[in-house]
CSV table of C-alpha atoms in Angstrom, one decimal:
chain,number,residue,atom,x,y,z
A,1,MET,CA,86.0,81.9,111.9
A,2,PHE,CA,86.4,84.8,109.2
A,3,ASP,CA,86.1,84.1,105.7
A,4,MET,CA,89.0,84.7,103.3
A,5,THR,CA,87.4,88.1,102.1
A,6,THR,CA,87.2,89.5,105.8
A,7,LEU,CA,90.9,87.8,106.8
A,8,ARG,CA,92.2,89.7,104.0
A,9,VAL,CA,90.9,92.9,104.7
A,10,ILE,CA,91.5,92.5,108.3
A,11,TRP,CA,95.1,92.0,107.0
A,12,TRP,CA,95.3,94.7,104.7
A,13,VAL,CA,94.2,97.1,107.8
A,14,LEU,CA,96.9,95.7,110.3
A,15,LEU,CA,99.7,96.3,107.4
A,16,GLY,CA,98.4,99.9,107.2
A,17,ALA,CA,98.6,100.2,110.9
A,18,LEU,CA,102.2,98.4,111.2
A,19,LEU,CA,103.3,101.0,108.4
A,20,ILE,CA,101.7,104.0,110.6
A,21,GLY,CA,103.5,102.4,113.8
A,22,PHE,CA,106.9,102.4,112.3
A,23,ALA,CA,106.8,105.9,110.8
A,24,VAL,CA,105.4,107.5,113.7
A,25,MET,CA,107.3,105.8,116.5
A,26,ASP,CA,110.6,105.3,114.3
A,27,GLY,CA,110.0,108.4,112.1
A,28,PHE,CA,111.1,111.0,114.9
A,29,ASP,CA,114.2,109.6,115.3
A,30,PHE,CA,115.5,109.4,111.4
A,31,GLY,CA,114.1,113.6,111.8
A,32,ILE,CA,116.0,114.0,114.9
A,33,ALA,CA,119.1,112.7,113.3
A,34,ALA,CA,119.0,114.8,110.0
A,35,LEU,CA,118.0,117.6,112.0
A,36,LEU,CA,121.1,117.1,114.3
A,37,ARG,CA,123.5,119.6,112.7
A,38,VAL,CA,120.6,122.1,112.1
A,39,LEU,CA,119.0,122.0,115.6
A,40,SER,CA,122.3,122.3,117.4
A,41,ARG,CA,125.2,124.8,118.1
A,42,ASN,CA,127.9,123.0,120.0
A,43,GLU,CA,128.9,119.5,121.3
A,44,HIS,CA,126.5,119.6,124.3
A,45,GLU,CA,123.8,120.2,122.5
A,46,ARG,CA,124.1,117.6,119.8
A,47,HIS,CA,123.8,115.2,122.8
A,48,VAL,CA,121.1,116.4,124.2
A,49,LEU,CA,119.3,115.6,120.9
A,50,LEU,CA,120.8,112.3,120.7
A,51,GLN,CA,119.8,111.5,124.5
A,52,THR,CA,116.3,112.4,123.7
A,53,ILE,CA,115.9,109.0,121.0
A,54,GLU,CA,119.0,107.2,122.0
A,55,PRO,CA,117.3,105.4,125.2
A,56,THR,CA,114.4,104.3,122.6
A,57,TRP,CA,115.1,104.1,119.0
A,58,GLU,CA,116.2,100.8,118.7
A,59,GLY,CA,112.9,99.3,120.6
A,60,ASN,CA,110.7,101.7,118.0
A,61,GLN,CA,112.1,99.6,115.2
A,62,VAL,CA,110.2,96.6,116.5
A,63,TRP,CA,107.7,98.2,114.2
A,64,PHE,CA,109.8,98.0,111.0
A,65,ILE,CA,110.2,94.4,111.9
A,66,LEU,CA,106.4,93.5,112.3
A,67,GLY,CA,105.9,94.9,109.4
A,68,GLY,CA,108.6,93.5,107.1
A,69,GLY,CA,107.2,90.2,108.8
A,70,ALA,CA,103.5,90.9,108.0
A,71,ILE,CA,104.6,91.3,104.2
A,72,PHE,CA,106.8,88.3,104.1
A,73,ALA,CA,104.0,86.1,106.0
A,74,ALA,CA,100.6,87.6,104.9
A,75,TRP,CA,101.4,89.0,101.4
A,76,PRO,CA,104.1,86.2,100.3
A,77,ILE,CA,104.0,87.6,96.7
A,78,LEU,CA,104.0,91.2,97.5
A,79,TYR,CA,107.1,90.7,99.5
A,80,ALA,CA,109.1,88.6,97.0
A,81,THR,CA,108.3,90.5,94.0
A,82,ALA,CA,108.7,94.2,95.8
A,83,PHE,CA,111.8,93.0,97.7
A,84,SER,CA,113.5,91.2,94.3
A,85,GLY,CA,112.6,94.5,92.0
A,86,LEU,CA,113.7,97.0,94.6
A,87,TYR,CA,116.7,95.4,95.6
A,88,PHE,CA,119.5,98.0,95.1
A,89,ALA,CA,116.6,100.7,96.9
A,90,LEU,CA,116.1,98.6,100.0
A,91,ALA,CA,119.9,97.7,100.2
A,92,LEU,CA,120.7,101.5,100.7
A,93,VAL,CA,117.5,101.4,103.1
A,94,LEU,CA,119.0,98.4,105.2
A,95,LEU,CA,122.6,100.3,104.7
A,96,ALA,CA,121.1,103.4,106.6
A,97,PHE,CA,119.6,101.6,109.4
A,98,ILE,CA,123.4,99.5,109.6
A,99,LEU,CA,124.8,103.3,109.8
A,100,ARG,CA,122.5,104.1,112.5
A,101,PRO,CA,123.5,102.3,115.7
A,102,VAL,CA,127.1,102.4,114.5
A,103,GLY,CA,126.8,106.4,114.5
A,104,PHE,CA,125.5,106.1,118.1
A,105,ASN,CA,128.0,103.8,119.7
A,106,PHE,CA,130.9,105.3,117.5
A,107,ARG,CA,130.7,109.0,117.8
A,108,GLY,CA,131.5,109.6,121.6
A,109,LYS,CA,134.3,107.1,121.4
A,110,VAL,CA,137.0,109.2,120.4
A,111,PRO,CA,136.8,113.1,122.1
A,112,ASP,CA,137.6,114.4,118.6
A,113,ALA,CA,135.4,117.3,116.9
A,114,ARG,CA,136.6,115.7,113.3
A,115,TRP,CA,135.7,112.1,114.6
A,116,ARG,CA,132.3,113.0,115.6
A,117,ALA,CA,131.3,115.1,112.5
A,118,VAL,CA,132.3,112.0,110.6
A,119,TRP,CA,129.5,109.7,112.5
A,120,ASP,CA,127.2,113.0,112.9
A,121,GLY,CA,127.1,112.9,108.9
A,122,ALA,CA,126.3,109.0,108.9
A,123,LEU,CA,123.4,109.7,110.9
A,124,ILE,CA,122.4,112.8,109.0
A,125,PHE,CA,122.7,110.6,105.8
A,126,SER,CA,121.1,107.5,107.3
A,127,GLY,CA,118.0,109.7,108.2
A,128,PHE,CA,117.3,111.8,104.5
A,129,VAL,CA,117.8,108.1,103.1
A,130,VAL,CA,115.1,106.7,104.6
A,131,MET,CA,112.7,109.4,104.6
A,132,LEU,CA,114.0,109.8,100.6
A,133,ILE,CA,113.5,106.6,99.7
A,134,THR,CA,110.3,105.4,101.4
A,135,GLY,CA,108.5,108.5,99.7
A,136,VAL,CA,109.9,107.4,96.3
A,137,SER,CA,108.9,104.2,96.7
A,138,PHE,CA,105.1,105.0,97.7
A,139,GLY,CA,105.4,107.7,94.9
A,140,ASN,CA,105.9,104.7,92.5
A,141,LEU,CA,103.3,102.6,93.5
A,142,PHE,CA,100.9,105.0,91.8
A,143,LEU,CA,102.9,105.5,88.7
A,144,GLY,CA,103.1,101.4,88.3
A,145,LEU,CA,106.1,99.2,88.6
A,146,PRO,CA,107.7,97.7,85.7
A,147,PHE,CA,107.2,93.8,86.2
A,148,ARG,CA,104.9,91.0,84.8
A,149,PHE,CA,104.0,87.6,85.8
A,150,ASP,CA,104.2,84.4,83.3
A,151,ASP,CA,101.3,81.6,83.0
A,152,ASP,CA,103.9,79.7,86.4
A,153,LEU,CA,103.6,83.0,87.9
A,154,TYR,CA,107.7,83.7,87.8
A,155,MET,CA,108.0,87.4,87.9
A,156,SER,CA,110.5,89.5,85.8
A,157,TRP,CA,111.6,93.2,86.0
A,158,GLN,CA,112.4,95.9,83.9
A,159,GLY,CA,114.5,98.9,84.7
A,160,GLY,CA,116.7,99.8,87.4
A,161,PHE,CA,116.8,102.1,90.2
A,162,PHE,CA,117.4,105.3,88.5
A,163,ASP,CA,114.1,104.4,86.7
A,164,LEU,CA,112.2,105.3,90.0
A,165,LEU,CA,112.9,108.7,90.2
A,166,HIS,CA,110.0,110.3,88.0
A,167,PRO,CA,109.4,113.9,89.1
A,168,PHE,CA,106.0,112.6,90.7
A,169,ALA,CA,108.2,110.2,92.8
A,170,ILE,CA,110.4,112.6,93.5
A,171,LEU,CA,107.6,114.8,95.0
A,172,ALA,CA,106.6,112.2,97.1
A,173,GLY,CA,109.9,111.8,98.5
A,174,LEU,CA,109.8,115.1,99.1
A,175,VAL,CA,106.4,115.1,101.2
A,176,SER,CA,108.0,112.5,103.2
A,177,ILE,CA,111.1,114.6,104.3
A,178,ALA,CA,109.1,117.4,105.2
A,179,MET,CA,106.6,115.2,107.0
A,180,LEU,CA,109.3,113.5,108.9
A,181,LEU,CA,111.7,116.4,109.5
A,182,THR,CA,108.2,118.3,111.3
A,183,HIS,CA,107.9,115.1,113.4
A,184,GLY,CA,111.3,115.3,114.5
A,185,ALA,CA,111.1,119.1,115.5
A,186,CYS,CA,107.9,118.6,117.2
A,187,TRP,CA,109.7,115.9,119.1
A,188,ALA,CA,113.0,118.1,120.1
A,189,ALA,CA,110.6,120.7,120.8
A,190,TYR,CA,108.4,118.1,123.4
A,191,ARG,CA,111.7,116.7,124.6
A,192,ALA,CA,114.9,118.9,124.2
A,193,ASP,CA,116.3,121.4,126.7
A,194,HIS,CA,114.3,125.3,125.9
A,195,ALA,CA,116.9,126.6,124.3
A,196,ILE,CA,116.4,123.7,121.4
A,197,ALA,CA,113.1,123.6,121.8
A,198,GLU,CA,112.4,126.9,120.9
A,199,ARG,CA,115.0,126.4,117.4
A,200,ALA,CA,113.0,122.9,117.0
A,201,ALA,CA,109.4,124.9,117.2
A,202,ARG,CA,110.1,127.4,114.4
A,203,ILE,CA,111.7,124.7,111.8
A,204,ALA,CA,108.6,122.5,112.5
A,205,ARG,CA,106.4,125.5,111.5
A,206,TRP,CA,108.4,125.7,108.5
A,207,MET,CA,108.5,122.2,107.7
A,208,ALA,CA,104.6,121.7,108.5
A,209,LEU,CA,104.0,124.4,105.7
A,210,THR,CA,106.3,122.3,103.4
A,211,TYR,CA,104.5,119.2,103.7
A,212,ALA,CA,101.3,121.1,103.4
A,213,ILE,CA,102.4,122.7,100.2
A,214,THR,CA,103.8,119.1,98.5
A,215,PHE,CA,101.2,117.2,99.8
A,216,VAL,CA,98.3,119.3,98.2
A,217,GLY,CA,100.6,119.2,95.2
A,218,ALA,CA,100.9,115.8,95.1
A,219,GLY,CA,97.4,115.3,95.4
A,220,ILE,CA,96.5,117.4,92.3
A,221,TRP,CA,99.1,116.0,90.4
A,222,LEU,CA,97.9,112.2,91.4
A,223,GLY,CA,94.5,113.4,90.5
A,224,TYR,CA,94.9,115.0,87.0
A,225,GLY,CA,97.9,114.0,85.8
A,226,ILE,CA,98.5,110.0,87.1
A,227,PRO,CA,96.2,107.7,85.4
A,228,GLY,CA,95.1,105.1,88.0
A,229,PHE,CA,94.4,101.5,88.0
A,230,THR,CA,90.7,99.6,87.8
A,231,VAL,CA,89.8,96.2,87.8
A,232,LEU,CA,87.6,95.4,85.1
A,233,GLY,CA,84.6,93.0,85.6
A,234,PRO,CA,83.6,91.4,88.9
A,235,ILE,CA,85.9,90.9,91.3
A,236,VAL,CA,86.7,87.6,93.4
A,237,THR,CA,87.3,88.5,96.8
A,238,ASP,CA,87.8,84.9,98.1
A,239,GLY,CA,89.2,83.2,95.2
A,240,VAL,CA,93.0,82.2,94.9
A,241,SER,CA,96.0,84.0,95.3
A,242,ASN,CA,96.7,84.3,91.3
A,243,PRO,CA,97.3,87.8,90.1
A,244,LEU,CA,96.5,86.7,86.6
A,245,LEU,CA,92.9,85.5,87.3
A,246,LYS,CA,91.8,89.3,86.8
A,247,HIS,CA,92.1,91.7,84.1
A,248,VAL,CA,92.9,95.3,84.8
A,249,ALA,CA,92.8,99.0,83.0
A,250,ILE,CA,94.8,102.0,83.4
A,251,GLY,CA,93.4,105.3,82.6
A,252,SER,CA,90.4,106.0,85.9
A,253,SER,CA,91.4,108.3,88.4
A,254,TRP,CA,93.2,107.3,91.5
A,255,PHE,CA,90.2,109.1,93.6
A,256,THR,CA,87.8,106.1,92.4
A,257,SER,CA,87.8,104.8,95.4
A,258,TYR,CA,87.1,108.0,97.5
A,259,MET,CA,83.8,108.1,95.4
A,260,LEU,CA,83.2,104.9,96.1
A,261,HIS,CA,83.8,105.3,100.3
A,262,PRO,CA,83.4,109.2,100.6
A,263,TRP,CA,84.7,108.6,104.4
A,264,PHE,CA,88.3,107.9,102.7
A,265,TRP,CA,88.4,111.8,102.7
A,266,THR,CA,89.0,111.8,106.1
A,267,ALA,CA,92.3,110.4,105.7
A,268,PRO,CA,93.9,113.3,103.8
A,269,MET,CA,91.7,115.9,105.9
A,270,VAL,CA,93.3,114.3,109.0
A,271,GLY,CA,96.9,114.7,107.6
A,272,ILE,CA,96.8,118.9,106.7
A,273,LEU,CA,94.7,119.1,109.8
A,274,GLY,CA,97.9,117.4,111.7
A,275,ALA,CA,99.9,120.2,110.0
A,276,VAL,CA,98.1,123.3,110.4
A,277,GLY,CA,97.5,121.7,114.4
A,278,VAL,CA,101.6,121.8,114.5
A,279,GLN,CA,101.5,125.6,113.5
A,280,TRP,CA,99.1,126.6,116.5
A,281,THR,CA,100.6,124.2,119.2
A,282,VAL,CA,104.5,123.1,118.3
A,283,GLY,CA,105.2,126.7,120.2
A,284,LYS,CA,103.8,125.8,123.4
A,285,LEU,CA,106.8,123.4,123.9
A,286,ASN,CA,104.4,120.4,125.1
A,287,LEU,CA,103.2,117.1,124.1
A,288,LEU,CA,100.4,118.6,121.6
A,289,GLY,CA,103.1,119.5,118.5
A,290,PHE,CA,104.1,115.8,118.8
A,291,LEU,CA,100.5,114.3,118.5
A,292,CYS,CA,99.7,116.3,115.5
A,293,SER,CA,102.4,115.8,113.7
A,294,SER,CA,101.5,112.0,114.3
A,295,LEU,CA,98.3,112.4,112.9
A,296,MET,CA,99.8,114.4,110.0
A,297,VAL,CA,102.2,110.8,109.4
A,298,SER,CA,99.3,108.6,110.2
A,299,GLY,CA,96.6,110.7,107.4
A,300,THR,CA,99.0,110.7,105.2
A,301,ILE,CA,99.5,106.5,105.2
A,302,LEU,CA,96.2,106.4,105.2
A,303,ALA,CA,95.4,108.6,102.2
A,304,ALA,CA,97.8,106.7,100.4
A,305,GLY,CA,96.5,103.5,101.4
A,306,PHE,CA,92.8,104.5,100.5
A,307,SER,CA,94.0,105.8,97.0
A,308,LEU,CA,95.4,102.6,96.3
A,309,PHE,CA,92.9,100.2,97.7
A,310,PRO,CA,92.9,97.5,96.5
A,311,PHE,CA,95.9,97.4,94.5
A,312,LEU,CA,99.0,96.5,96.7
A,313,LEU,CA,101.6,96.6,93.8
A,314,PRO,CA,100.4,97.7,90.4
A,315,SER,CA,102.3,96.9,87.2
A,316,LYS,CA,102.5,99.3,84.7
A,317,LEU,CA,104.2,96.4,82.5
A,318,ASP,CA,101.6,94.2,82.2
A,319,PRO,CA,98.7,95.6,84.6
A,320,ASP,CA,96.8,92.4,84.6
A,321,SER,CA,99.7,91.4,86.8
A,322,SER,CA,99.4,94.0,89.6
A,323,LEU,CA,98.5,92.5,93.0
A,324,THR,CA,95.8,93.6,94.9
A,325,VAL,CA,94.3,92.6,98.3
A,326,TRP,CA,92.3,89.9,96.9
A,327,ASP,CA,95.0,87.9,94.7
A,328,ALA,CA,98.5,88.3,97.2
A,329,SER,CA,97.5,87.0,100.3
A,330,SER,CA,98.8,83.9,102.2
A,331,SER,CA,96.3,80.6,102.5
A,332,HIS,CA,93.4,80.9,105.3
A,333,GLY,CA,95.0,79.1,107.9
A,334,THR,CA,98.3,81.3,107.3
A,335,LEU,CA,96.5,84.2,108.2
A,336,MET,CA,94.1,82.8,110.7
A,337,LEU,CA,97.2,81.7,112.8
A,338,MET,CA,98.8,85.1,112.1
A,339,LEU,CA,95.8,86.9,113.4
A,340,GLY,CA,95.6,84.7,116.7
A,341,ALA,CA,99.7,86.1,116.9
A,342,THR,CA,99.0,89.6,116.7
A,343,VAL,CA,95.7,89.6,118.8
A,344,VAL,CA,98.2,88.4,121.5
A,345,LEU,CA,101.3,90.0,121.2
A,346,LEU,CA,100.4,93.4,119.7
A,347,PRO,CA,99.2,94.7,122.7
A,348,ILE,CA,102.1,93.3,124.8
A,349,ILE,CA,104.2,95.5,122.7
A,350,ILE,CA,102.1,98.3,123.1
A,351,LEU,CA,101.8,98.2,126.9
A,352,TYR,CA,105.7,97.6,127.1
A,353,THR,CA,106.5,100.6,124.5
A,354,SER,CA,103.7,102.8,126.5
A,355,TRP,CA,105.5,102.1,130.0
A,356,VAL,CA,109.4,102.9,128.6
A,357,TYR,CA,108.2,105.8,127.3
A,358,ARG,CA,106.6,107.0,130.7
A,359,VAL,CA,109.7,105.9,132.8
A,360,MET,CA,111.8,108.4,130.0
A,361,ARG,CA,109.3,111.0,129.6
A,362,GLY,CA,110.7,114.6,130.8
A,363,ARG,CA,113.2,117.0,129.2
A,364,VAL,CA,116.6,116.3,128.5
A,365,LEU,CA,118.5,119.5,130.1
A,366,LEU,CA,121.8,121.3,129.1
A,367,GLU,CA,122.8,121.7,132.5
A,368,ASP,CA,122.3,117.6,133.3
A,369,VAL,CA,124.5,117.0,130.1
A,370,LYS,CA,127.0,119.2,131.1
A,371,HIS,CA,127.8,117.9,134.5
A,372,SER,CA,127.3,114.1,133.2
A,373,HIS,CA,130.5,112.3,133.5
A,374,ASN,CA,130.1,111.5,129.5
A,375,GLY,CA,133.1,114.0,129.0
A,376,TYR,CA,130.7,116.1,126.4
């Protein structure tokens, strides 16, 4: 039986793992969609690119569903606050998720170039919107969000969607775009016909370089230009989930947790090394490039999570209302019940996902597409 402190840490780790799973498994889908017209020269090549992701993209979204479910059940205050205050931003993300299957299913229904161009535009839009908004949202976590709780824990939010477009948040959005475009290009280099793969490898190198520059730039800005949040006084890690029972000050460094736990530095190092690995391996057109981009994605998310710890949702309007790992979770019984279900279900998901990718391994070749019965 785990105590409350341990359970909260476990679910913080699991939340990070689910976010990484979503970014790695679904991120290259969005990268391919965003690069659809850049990587392809004709309809046959676009069909090749789509065939590299169409058999698996829907299954990849299980990570998105699991992440949302984990936040809803394990961190209900976080779920309610974020989904209420970031409603318009999340609605845009959901619109992008809705457009994607429609684009996949409808673009081939009519053999007309203009018809397909419209649905290609929808797929490109869906890819860029998800990448940009998720990055901007992460950037705003470091700036603090404009919410507060009253004595009855009633949440109020001040500001709208455009208030989220702070220059640092936009830079974080650019990091996200460069990262997932690299990831998508690495997938195309691994799975697409060699003519497309060579093109994708060149784009992956440029995007990996862009990622490294923007990631390091965001880190420097965060360390020297964005004040961090700190919990004052002793921290109660096993108390009730009430964010108003602590005091928070603004003015420290977001890298304080790195000073307390030096091994945290491995996360940004993994991200940068992943980008360097893409430069060296993606030209070989094998799985190594994609594995390096996966490390890059994982290191980036871990670096953000380690910087924020123990904060989940900082508040710039009332710092004491900030949500942390220690005061935003569900009850002990709920966390234990969910942990038991996760221990059973998560390995099953990983096993059947691995089996699907093993079955679908191999390149999608132009010759096979040209001679298929689809009429492309």
